[in-house]
Short mmCIF file of C-alpha atoms in Angstrom, two decimals:
data_model
loop_
_atom_site.label_atom_id
_atom_site.label_comp_id
_atom_site.label_asym_id
_atom_site.label_seq_id
_atom_site.Cartn_x
_atom_site.Cartn_y
_atom_site.Cartn_z
CA MET A 140 -0.01 -0.11 -0.01
CA LYS A 141 1.44 3.56 -1.06
CA ARG A 142 -0.43 6.20 -0.14
CA ILE A 143 0.50 10.09 -0.81
CA ALA A 144 -1.48 13.19 -0.17
CA ILE A 145 -0.47 16.82 -0.61
CA GLN A 146 -3.96 18.55 0.47
CA THR A 147 -5.17 21.83 2.40
CA ALA A 148 -7.80 19.46 4.13
CA ASP A 149 -7.28 18.14 7.51
CA PHE A 150 -6.92 14.13 7.48
CA ASP A 151 -8.24 11.25 9.97
CA VAL A 152 -5.33 9.59 11.67
CA ALA A 153 -7.48 6.85 12.97
CA ALA A 154 -8.64 6.07 9.41
CA GLU A 155 -4.72 6.25 8.10
CA LEU A 156 -3.67 3.81 10.87
CA ALA A 157 -6.50 1.43 10.31
CA ALA A 158 -5.50 0.93 7.00
CA LEU A 159 -2.13 0.06 7.86
CA GLU A 160 -3.38 -2.07 10.67
CA ALA A 161 -5.11 -3.90 8.18
CA LEU A 162 -2.22 -5.05 6.24
CA GLY A 163 -1.60 -7.71 8.49
CA GLY A 164 2.14 -6.66 9.33
CA GLY A 165 2.25 -6.78 12.84
CA GLY A 166 3.39 -3.22 13.32
CA VAL A 167 2.52 0.01 12.28
CA ALA A 168 4.49 3.47 13.41
CA SER A 169 3.29 6.95 12.85
CA PHE A 170 4.45 10.51 13.31
CA THR A 171 2.20 13.22 13.22
CA GLY A 172 3.15 16.88 12.96
CA ILE A 173 1.35 19.50 14.67
CA VAL A 174 1.23 23.41 14.77
CA ARG A 175 2.73 24.25 17.81
CA GLY A 176 0.56 26.82 20.17
CA GLU A 177 2.74 28.51 22.60
CA GLU A 178 5.01 30.59 20.65
CA GLY A 179 4.64 34.16 21.56
CA GLY A 180 1.49 35.24 19.82
CA LEU A 181 1.51 33.10 16.80
CA ILE A 182 -2.08 32.75 15.21
CA ALA A 183 -1.19 30.70 12.23
CA LEU A 184 1.43 28.79 10.09
CA GLU A 185 1.16 29.68 6.27
CA LEU A 186 2.31 26.54 4.12
CA GLU A 187 3.49 27.34 0.64
CA HIS A 188 4.94 24.58 -1.50
CA TYR A 189 6.03 23.81 -5.24
CA PRO A 190 3.06 21.50 -6.50
CA ALA A 191 4.76 20.52 -9.53
CA MET A 192 7.63 19.30 -7.41
CA THR A 193 6.03 18.04 -4.20
CA GLN A 194 4.29 14.84 -5.39
CA ALA A 195 6.85 13.53 -7.13
CA GLN A 196 9.57 14.33 -4.78
CA VAL A 197 7.33 12.65 -2.07
CA ASP A 198 6.82 9.78 -4.15
CA ARG A 199 10.56 9.41 -4.94
CA ILE A 200 11.53 9.20 -1.18
CA VAL A 201 8.44 6.83 -0.32
CA GLU A 202 10.15 4.34 -2.99
CA GLU A 203 13.48 4.85 -1.44
CA ALA A 204 11.87 3.68 1.94
CA LEU A 205 10.06 1.01 0.19
CA ALA A 206 13.35 -0.06 -1.13
CA ARG A 207 15.31 -0.05 2.07
CA TRP A 208 13.04 -1.46 4.61
CA PRO A 209 10.73 -4.42 4.19
CA LEU A 210 7.31 -2.41 4.37
CA LEU A 211 3.65 -3.64 3.60
CA GLY A 212 2.57 0.19 3.59
CA VAL A 213 3.30 3.67 3.68
CA SER A 214 1.17 6.75 4.03
CA VAL A 215 2.37 10.02 3.94
CA ILE A 216 0.13 13.31 3.95
CA HIS A 217 0.96 16.78 4.06
CA ARG A 218 -1.16 19.70 4.21
CA PHE A 219 -0.56 23.05 2.79
CA GLY A 220 -2.27 26.59 3.25
CA ARG A 221 -3.40 28.25 6.20
CA LEU A 222 -3.11 26.32 9.50
CA GLU A 223 -3.77 27.41 13.11
CA PRO A 224 -2.25 26.20 16.36
CA GLY A 225 -3.00 22.60 17.19
CA ALA A 226 -3.56 21.63 13.33
CA ARG A 227 -2.22 18.65 12.00
CA ILE A 228 0.41 19.58 9.40
CA VAL A 229 2.17 16.28 8.12
CA PHE A 230 1.72 12.30 8.98
CA VAL A 231 3.63 9.54 8.08
CA GLY A 232 2.73 5.86 8.60
CA THR A 233 4.58 2.88 7.91
CA ALA A 234 3.23 -0.84 8.37
CA SER A 235 5.94 -3.80 8.47
CA ARG A 236 5.99 -7.21 9.57
CA HIS A 237 9.44 -6.07 11.39
CA ARG A 238 9.02 -3.51 14.32
CA ALA A 239 12.40 -1.76 13.55
CA ALA A 240 11.60 -1.48 9.76
CA ALA A 241 8.23 0.46 10.67
CA LEU A 242 10.24 2.71 13.14
CA GLU A 243 13.20 3.55 11.19
CA SER A 244 11.22 3.96 7.81
CA CYS A 245 8.71 6.26 9.63
CA ALA A 246 11.69 8.31 11.47
CA PHE A 247 13.33 8.47 7.87
CA LEU A 248 10.34 9.61 5.95
CA ILE A 249 9.59 12.24 8.65
CA ASP A 250 13.17 13.73 8.69
CA TRP A 251 13.04 13.93 4.81
CA MET A 252 9.77 15.30 4.90
CA LYS A 253 11.01 18.15 7.38
CA SER A 254 14.08 18.96 5.61
CA ASP A 255 13.97 18.31 2.09
CA ALA A 256 10.23 18.59 0.90
CA PRO A 257 9.72 21.67 -0.74
CA PHE A 258 7.62 23.43 1.79
CA TRP A 259 7.76 26.77 3.14
CA LYS A 260 6.27 28.18 6.38
CA LYS A 261 5.19 31.57 7.17
CA GLU A 262 4.26 32.64 10.82
CA HIS A 263 1.33 35.09 11.10
CA PHE A 264 1.41 36.81 14.65
CA GLY A 265 -1.44 38.48 16.41
CA ASP A 266 0.14 41.73 16.03
CA GLY A 267 0.05 41.58 12.28
CA ALA A 268 3.66 40.80 12.04
CA THR A 269 4.77 37.87 9.73
CA GLN A 270 8.06 35.84 9.24
CA TRP A 271 9.11 33.43 7.04
CA VAL A 272 10.71 30.54 9.04
CA GLU A 273 14.21 29.74 8.52
CA ALA A 274 15.55 26.22 7.93
CA ARG A 275 17.24 24.64 10.69
CA ALA A 276 20.73 23.26 10.40
CA GLU A 277 19.91 20.46 12.68
CA ASP A 278 17.05 19.35 10.00
CA GLU A 279 19.53 19.50 7.32
CA ALA A 280 21.98 17.32 9.09
CA LYS A 281 19.32 14.94 10.02
CA ALA A 282 18.27 14.18 6.67
CA GLN A 283 22.07 13.93 5.52
CA GLY A 284 22.52 11.25 8.24
CA TRP A 285 20.24 8.90 6.52
CA ARG A 286 22.49 9.32 3.24
CA SER A 287 25.77 8.13 4.94
CA MET B 104 13.80 29.83 -29.61
CA ALA B 105 12.55 28.38 -26.64
CA GLU B 106 11.97 30.36 -23.35
CA LEU B 107 12.87 29.31 -19.84
CA THR B 108 10.04 29.52 -16.81
CA ILE B 109 11.47 30.41 -13.69
CA VAL B 110 9.19 30.24 -10.57
CA TYR B 111 9.68 31.76 -7.35
CA PHE B 112 8.96 30.62 -3.64
CA ALA B 113 8.60 31.85 -0.38
CA TRP B 114 10.10 35.27 0.24
CA VAL B 115 12.01 35.16 -2.92
CA ARG B 116 8.52 35.23 -4.29
CA GLU B 117 7.30 38.22 -2.41
CA VAL B 118 10.48 40.35 -2.43
CA ILE B 119 10.37 40.10 -6.20
CA GLY B 120 6.60 40.51 -6.57
CA ARG B 121 5.91 37.44 -8.91
CA ASP B 122 5.37 33.80 -8.86
CA GLU B 123 6.57 32.88 -12.18
CA GLU B 124 8.03 34.46 -15.55
CA GLN B 125 9.33 33.31 -18.72
CA VAL B 126 12.94 34.91 -19.59
CA GLU B 127 15.07 34.61 -22.81
CA ARG B 128 16.49 31.04 -22.88
CA PRO B 129 20.58 31.40 -21.51
CA ALA B 130 23.30 29.45 -23.13
CA PRO B 131 22.80 25.99 -22.43
CA ASP B 132 26.34 26.02 -20.41
CA SER B 133 25.31 28.85 -18.16
CA SER B 134 24.68 27.78 -14.51
CA VAL B 135 21.78 28.85 -12.10
CA ALA B 136 24.31 31.06 -10.41
CA ASP B 137 24.63 33.00 -13.72
CA LEU B 138 20.82 32.84 -14.30
CA ILE B 139 20.60 34.56 -10.62
CA ALA B 140 23.28 37.16 -11.43
CA THR B 141 21.52 38.22 -14.39
CA LEU B 142 18.05 38.54 -12.76
CA ALA B 143 19.63 40.49 -9.59
CA ALA B 144 21.62 42.86 -12.29
CA ARG B 145 17.68 44.06 -13.03
CA GLY B 146 17.95 45.91 -9.47
CA GLY B 147 14.83 46.61 -7.41
CA GLY B 148 13.26 43.59 -5.84
CA TYR B 149 15.22 41.23 -7.91
CA ALA B 150 18.64 42.65 -6.61
CA GLN B 151 17.26 42.52 -3.00
CA ALA B 152 15.82 38.91 -3.34
CA LEU B 153 18.87 37.40 -5.18
CA GLU B 154 21.75 39.63 -4.10
CA ASP B 155 23.10 36.66 -1.37
CA PRO B 156 23.05 33.20 -3.32
CA THR B 157 24.15 31.61 -0.38
CA ARG B 158 20.45 32.32 0.89
CA LEU B 159 19.12 30.55 -2.07
CA ARG B 160 18.34 26.90 -3.20
CA ALA B 161 17.23 25.95 -6.64
CA ALA B 162 15.41 23.23 -8.44
CA ILE B 163 15.99 22.44 -12.55
CA ASP B 164 12.69 20.70 -13.64
CA GLN B 165 11.47 20.19 -10.26
CA ARG B 166 14.72 18.49 -9.00
CA PHE B 167 16.92 19.94 -6.44
CA ALA B 168 20.33 21.11 -7.80
CA PRO B 169 23.28 23.10 -6.91
CA LEU B 170 23.67 26.52 -7.97
CA ASP B 171 26.51 25.63 -10.24
CA THR B 172 24.56 23.26 -12.31
CA PRO B 173 24.34 24.22 -16.05
CA ILE B 174 20.39 24.82 -17.14
CA GLY B 175 21.26 23.04 -20.24
CA ASP B 176 17.95 22.57 -22.01
CA ALA B 177 15.99 22.73 -18.71
CA ARG B 178 12.29 23.63 -18.94
CA GLU B 179 11.83 25.18 -15.81
CA VAL B 180 14.31 26.65 -12.95
CA ALA B 181 12.81 27.29 -9.67
CA LEU B 182 14.38 29.73 -7.18
CA PHE B 183 13.62 29.66 -3.35
CA PRO B 184 14.90 29.81 0.18
CA PRO B 185 16.06 26.60 1.83
CA VAL B 186 12.83 24.31 2.31
CA THR B 187 11.36 24.53 6.03
CA GLY B 188 9.16 21.18 5.62
CA GLY B 189 6.10 20.13 7.86
CA MET C 179 0.66 13.53 30.87
CA LYS C 180 1.52 9.79 31.78
CA ARG C 181 -0.92 7.13 30.84
CA ILE C 182 -0.19 3.15 31.45
CA ALA C 183 -3.04 0.63 30.91
CA ILE C 184 -3.13 -3.08 31.05
CA GLN C 185 -5.85 -4.57 30.27
CA THR C 186 -8.05 -7.16 28.30
CA ALA C 187 -9.99 -4.70 26.12
CA ASP C 188 -9.15 -3.22 23.01
CA PHE C 189 -8.11 0.19 22.93
CA ASP C 190 -9.19 3.55 20.67
CA VAL C 191 -5.65 4.56 19.01
CA ALA C 192 -7.47 7.66 17.71
CA ALA C 193 -8.49 8.69 21.12
CA GLU C 194 -4.82 7.82 22.51
CA LEU C 195 -3.17 10.03 19.85
CA ALA C 196 -6.00 13.00 20.20
CA ALA C 197 -4.78 13.12 24.04
CA LEU C 198 -1.34 13.40 22.85
CA GLU C 199 -1.82 15.82 20.09
CA ALA C 200 -3.89 18.12 22.30
CA LEU C 201 -0.68 18.58 24.60
CA GLY C 202 0.63 21.06 22.13
CA GLY C 203 4.02 19.67 21.40
CA GLY C 204 4.36 19.81 17.90
CA GLY C 205 4.99 15.82 17.30
CA VAL C 206 3.49 12.88 18.30
CA ALA C 207 5.11 9.38 17.47
CA SER C 208 3.26 6.09 17.93
CA PHE C 209 3.52 2.37 17.54
CA THR C 210 0.90 -0.33 17.44
CA GLY C 211 1.57 -3.79 17.46
CA ILE C 212 -0.97 -6.12 16.00
CA VAL C 213 -1.45 -10.12 16.16
CA ARG C 214 0.20 -11.46 12.50
CA GLY C 215 -2.34 -13.29 10.66
CA GLU C 216 -0.39 -15.01 8.29
CA GLU C 217 1.42 -17.54 10.27
CA GLY C 218 0.44 -20.90 9.25
CA GLY C 219 -2.64 -21.72 11.02
CA LEU C 220 -2.60 -19.62 14.02
CA ILE C 221 -6.09 -18.66 15.19
CA ALA C 222 -5.04 -17.03 18.63
CA LEU C 223 -2.29 -15.39 20.90
CA GLU C 224 -2.95 -15.69 24.43
CA LEU C 225 -1.09 -13.44 26.43
CA GLU C 226 -0.12 -14.00 30.13
CA HIS C 227 1.41 -11.48 32.32
CA TYR C 228 2.42 -10.73 36.13
CA PRO C 229 0.13 -8.74 37.35
CA ALA C 230 1.81 -7.56 40.41
CA MET C 231 4.99 -6.84 38.44
CA THR C 232 3.72 -5.41 35.15
CA GLN C 233 2.31 -2.07 36.05
CA ALA C 234 5.23 -1.44 38.21
CA GLN C 235 7.65 -2.36 35.56
CA VAL C 236 6.06 -0.28 32.91
CA ASP C 237 5.81 2.63 35.34
CA ARG C 238 9.51 2.34 35.95
CA ILE C 239 10.20 2.35 32.10
CA VAL C 240 8.24 5.27 31.41
CA GLU C 241 9.67 7.40 34.12
CA GLU C 242 12.96 6.35 32.57
CA ALA C 243 11.95 7.64 29.15
CA LEU C 244 10.58 10.91 30.83
CA ALA C 245 13.92 11.32 32.56
CA ARG C 246 15.84 10.67 28.94
CA TRP C 247 13.73 12.86 26.59
CA PRO C 248 12.00 16.09 26.88
CA LEU C 249 8.54 14.77 26.51
CA LEU C 250 5.09 16.24 27.14
CA GLY C 251 3.08 13.04 27.26
CA VAL C 252 3.44 9.27 27.13
CA SER C 253 0.86 6.51 26.59
CA VAL C 254 1.37 2.90 26.87
CA ILE C 255 -1.15 0.43 26.48
CA HIS C 256 -0.74 -3.47 26.68
CA ARG C 257 -3.28 -6.24 26.48
CA PHE C 258 -3.43 -9.57 27.86
CA GLY C 259 -5.82 -12.64 27.60
CA ARG C 260 -6.85 -14.44 24.14
CA LEU C 261 -6.08 -12.05 20.92
CA GLU C 262 -7.07 -13.07 17.49
CA PRO C 263 -5.21 -12.41 14.31
CA GLY C 264 -5.49 -8.78 13.58
CA ALA C 265 -6.03 -7.77 17.31
CA ARG C 266 -4.10 -4.82 18.59
CA ILE C 267 -1.50 -6.06 21.28
CA VAL C 268 0.41 -3.17 22.46
CA PHE C 269 0.45 0.55 22.02
CA VAL C 270 3.17 3.20 22.60
CA GLY C 271 2.58 7.13 22.35
CA THR C 272 4.71 9.81 22.70
CA ALA C 273 4.64 13.52 22.25
CA SER C 274 7.23 16.22 22.41
CA ARG C 275 8.49 19.56 21.14
CA HIS C 276 11.04 17.77 19.46
CA ARG C 277 10.48 15.17 16.75
CA ALA C 278 13.40 13.07 17.38
CA ALA C 279 12.57 12.86 21.17
CA ALA C 280 9.27 11.81 19.99
CA LEU C 281 10.50 9.24 17.59
CA GLU C 282 13.40 7.94 19.88
CA SER C 283 11.64 7.72 23.29
CA CYS C 284 8.61 5.60 21.15
CA ALA C 285 11.19 3.24 19.70
CA PHE C 286 13.03 2.83 23.20
CA LEU C 287 9.52 2.05 24.87
CA ILE C 288 8.36 -0.29 22.24
CA ASP C 289 11.65 -2.27 22.40
CA TRP C 290 11.33 -2.53 26.09
CA MET C 291 7.68 -3.43 25.97
CA LYS C 292 8.59 -6.12 23.42
CA SER C 293 11.91 -7.47 25.02
CA ASP C 294 11.34 -6.93 28.92
CA ALA C 295 8.13 -6.54 29.88
CA PRO C 296 6.78 -9.56 32.07
CA PHE C 297 4.52 -10.90 29.17
CA TRP C 298 4.54 -14.41 27.56
CA LYS C 299 2.72 -15.64 24.68
CA LYS C 300 1.10 -18.78 23.72
CA GLU C 301 0.29 -19.66 20.25
CA HIS C 302 -3.00 -21.59 19.46
CA PHE C 303 -3.39 -23.13 16.15
CA GLY C 304 -6.06 -24.43 14.11
CA ASP C 305 -5.61 -28.05 14.47
CA GLY C 306 -5.75 -27.81 18.41
CA ALA C 307 -1.99 -27.56 18.98
CA THR C 308 -0.59 -24.78 21.43
CA GLN C 309 3.05 -23.52 21.32
CA TRP C 310 4.63 -20.88 23.77
CA VAL C 311 6.47 -18.26 21.78
CA GLU C 312 10.18 -18.31 22.56
CA ALA C 313 11.81 -14.90 23.23
CA ARG C 314 14.13 -13.69 20.45
CA ALA C 315 17.75 -13.03 21.06
CA GLU C 316 17.64 -10.15 18.92
CA ASP C 317 14.68 -8.49 20.86
CA GLU C 318 17.06 -8.80 24.11
CA ALA C 319 19.89 -7.40 22.29
CA LYS C 320 17.76 -4.48 21.19
CA ALA C 321 16.84 -3.35 24.48
CA GLN C 322 20.43 -4.03 25.66
CA GLY C 323 21.58 -1.50 23.21
CA TRP C 324 19.68 1.36 24.88
CA ARG C 325 21.51 0.77 28.06
CA SER C 326 24.81 1.48 26.51
CA MET D 158 8.79 -18.10 60.69
CA ALA D 159 7.44 -16.52 57.42
CA GLU D 160 7.10 -18.45 54.20
CA LEU D 161 8.27 -17.69 50.82
CA THR D 162 5.57 -17.50 47.98
CA ILE D 163 6.82 -18.70 44.76
CA VAL D 164 4.70 -17.75 41.64
CA TYR D 165 5.14 -19.53 38.17
CA PHE D 166 4.17 -18.35 34.63
CA ALA D 167 3.78 -19.47 31.27
CA TRP D 168 4.88 -22.92 30.33
CA VAL D 169 6.71 -23.21 33.86
CA ARG D 170 3.53 -22.81 35.27
CA GLU D 171 1.86 -25.25 33.06
CA VAL D 172 4.43 -28.07 33.88
CA ILE D 173 4.46 -27.73 37.35
CA GLY D 174 1.02 -27.85 37.29
CA ARG D 175 0.27 -24.74 39.77
CA ASP D 176 0.80 -20.92 39.46
CA GLU D 177 1.39 -20.22 43.11
CA GLU D 178 2.64 -22.02 46.05
CA GLN D 179 4.20 -21.13 49.61
CA VAL D 180 7.41 -22.88 50.63
CA GLU D 181 9.31 -22.92 53.89
CA ARG D 182 11.72 -19.94 53.81
CA PRO D 183 15.40 -21.10 52.81
CA ALA D 184 18.37 -19.76 54.34
CA PRO D 185 18.80 -15.97 53.68
CA ASP D 186 22.13 -16.49 51.79
CA SER D 187 20.64 -19.22 49.25
CA SER D 188 20.10 -18.12 45.85
CA VAL D 189 17.24 -18.54 43.39
CA ALA D 190 19.33 -21.25 41.67
CA ASP D 191 19.35 -22.96 44.64
CA LEU D 192 15.96 -22.67 45.38
CA ILE D 193 15.15 -24.13 41.79
CA ALA D 194 17.49 -27.05 42.61
CA THR D 195 15.46 -27.75 45.73
CA LEU D 196 12.29 -27.66 43.93
CA ALA D 197 13.48 -29.55 40.78
CA ALA D 198 14.42 -32.50 43.29
CA ARG D 199 10.77 -33.06 44.08
CA GLY D 200 10.85 -34.62 40.46
CA GLY D 201 7.60 -34.92 38.27
CA GLY D 202 6.53 -31.59 36.77
CA TYR D 203 9.27 -29.60 39.09
CA ALA D 204 12.01 -31.76 37.47
CA GLN D 205 10.73 -31.49 34.15
CA ALA D 206 10.19 -27.61 34.29
CA LEU D 207 13.18 -26.54 36.48
CA GLU D 208 15.85 -29.25 35.28
CA ASP D 209 17.67 -26.64 32.95
CA PRO D 210 17.98 -23.21 34.39
CA THR D 211 19.77 -21.73 31.55
CA ARG D 212 16.00 -21.80 30.12
CA LEU D 213 14.55 -20.03 33.13
CA ARG D 214 14.37 -16.39 34.46
CA ALA D 215 13.36 -15.04 37.66
CA ALA D 216 11.98 -11.89 39.54
CA ILE D 217 12.40 -11.54 43.48
CA ASP D 218 9.69 -9.16 44.96
CA GLN D 219 8.51 -8.44 41.31
CA ARG D 220 11.95 -7.24 40.07
CA PHE D 221 14.02 -9.13 37.41
CA ALA D 222 17.07 -10.81 39.21
CA PRO D 223 19.94 -13.02 38.20
CA LEU D 224 19.63 -16.73 39.31
CA ASP D 225 22.63 -16.18 41.53
CA THR D 226 21.07 -13.47 43.54
CA PRO D 227 20.51 -14.41 47.06
CA ILE D 228 16.85 -14.46 48.13
CA GLY D 229 17.45 -12.50 51.62
CA ASP D 230 14.10 -11.63 53.17
CA ALA D 231 12.27 -11.46 49.73
CA ARG D 232 8.41 -12.42 49.97
CA GLU D 233 8.04 -13.74 46.69
CA VAL D 234 10.00 -15.22 44.08
CA ALA D 235 8.98 -15.72 40.48
CA LEU D 236 10.14 -18.16 38.06
CA PHE D 237 9.22 -18.38 34.31
CA PRO D 238 10.71 -18.47 30.77
CA PRO D 239 12.34 -15.30 29.21
CA VAL D 240 9.49 -12.91 28.70
CA THR D 241 8.20 -12.43 24.82
CA GLY D 242 6.47 -9.17 25.37
CA GLY D 243 3.73 -7.93 23.24
#
């Protein structure tokens, strides 16, 4: 099972996990990223992406995960548009007969999504100020780690 | 002669003030960095957005590419800040 | 948030994840273990545990995870009794502001649950045969790895 | 003199045919391995279940303990095969 969705709408984590659990693998790992609420005065994140590139890029990295680990299923969902604190941004779910394969591939995919997927985030604050989020060096390093 | 499409994202898009444009195709051996320099020479928002290439990343035909990559016969070059994921 | 449950009943993964997502951390990792269906003729797993020990042991390892990683919440559920193929056995969910903390602590906890929690599994087959599952050396090694 | 509770799990429980029993407290410096040897000497299911201590693990008062651990003034010793988790 391979499912990739780049969408503005929220998603149903339970339904995604149920589909992965139904593959009979024995183990399902997941990671859900959520807009943090506590940053001073943040009222929304605006996510921009490169539509012509995103789907193909995510597909490529999912294929890489499928080649590296014995997976029965992968589900990757990434939202774009305006998201308020508490909203889900990204979901990665993996199913495998092997616990380590499910966990490691989930970490691999979310590290990639967080560092290499063509998304950009703009913060909107309560006082009307906006700011583009800077890429974090540690994210670039983390994705790099999987290549070594 | 075919034109080259350039697309901009995030603050590069905002500072330049447009998300896409067509330009005359540069020589095939010119790099993304050469293209950036040509665009920056236009001044205004272009100069402001593109003056420091170390802040920029690029994709050629929807694949990430280092700035010294030759554009060759690509159809689309994208210029943007480092991606920030989800 | 710390939630530990050792129970016969199934659990609601969506509700567990929703509680973790509501902590405002930015990242929720989870692992769900399921009875595999494909083994030749397996009709049920019977899980036995050491009630006087299990809750205290799980509590201890959850406290260790809370000490090692900056977590906002941990949820661990383990079922016992008779479970049929496709049934959920175990769930670990972690919430953190830091993606790596959520992912690593989830892997740490499930490795421990799979190797050190006082549970024993008996396989029941369609022909009436039964067999106690042997501990796997690789599980013991995995849990050991976190200690080094 | 207080007695010692012994609890059995999984196939150890099945082969011995009981899940719990009270025994006369051994000397405080005797180990779990000594207890296993004493029980195995009863013969029958005890001998069958306990004859090979390398297949056994133990807990003293609900904490895992190597077989050479002295029982001391513990109240409960558990004998079982290596755990198999969830």
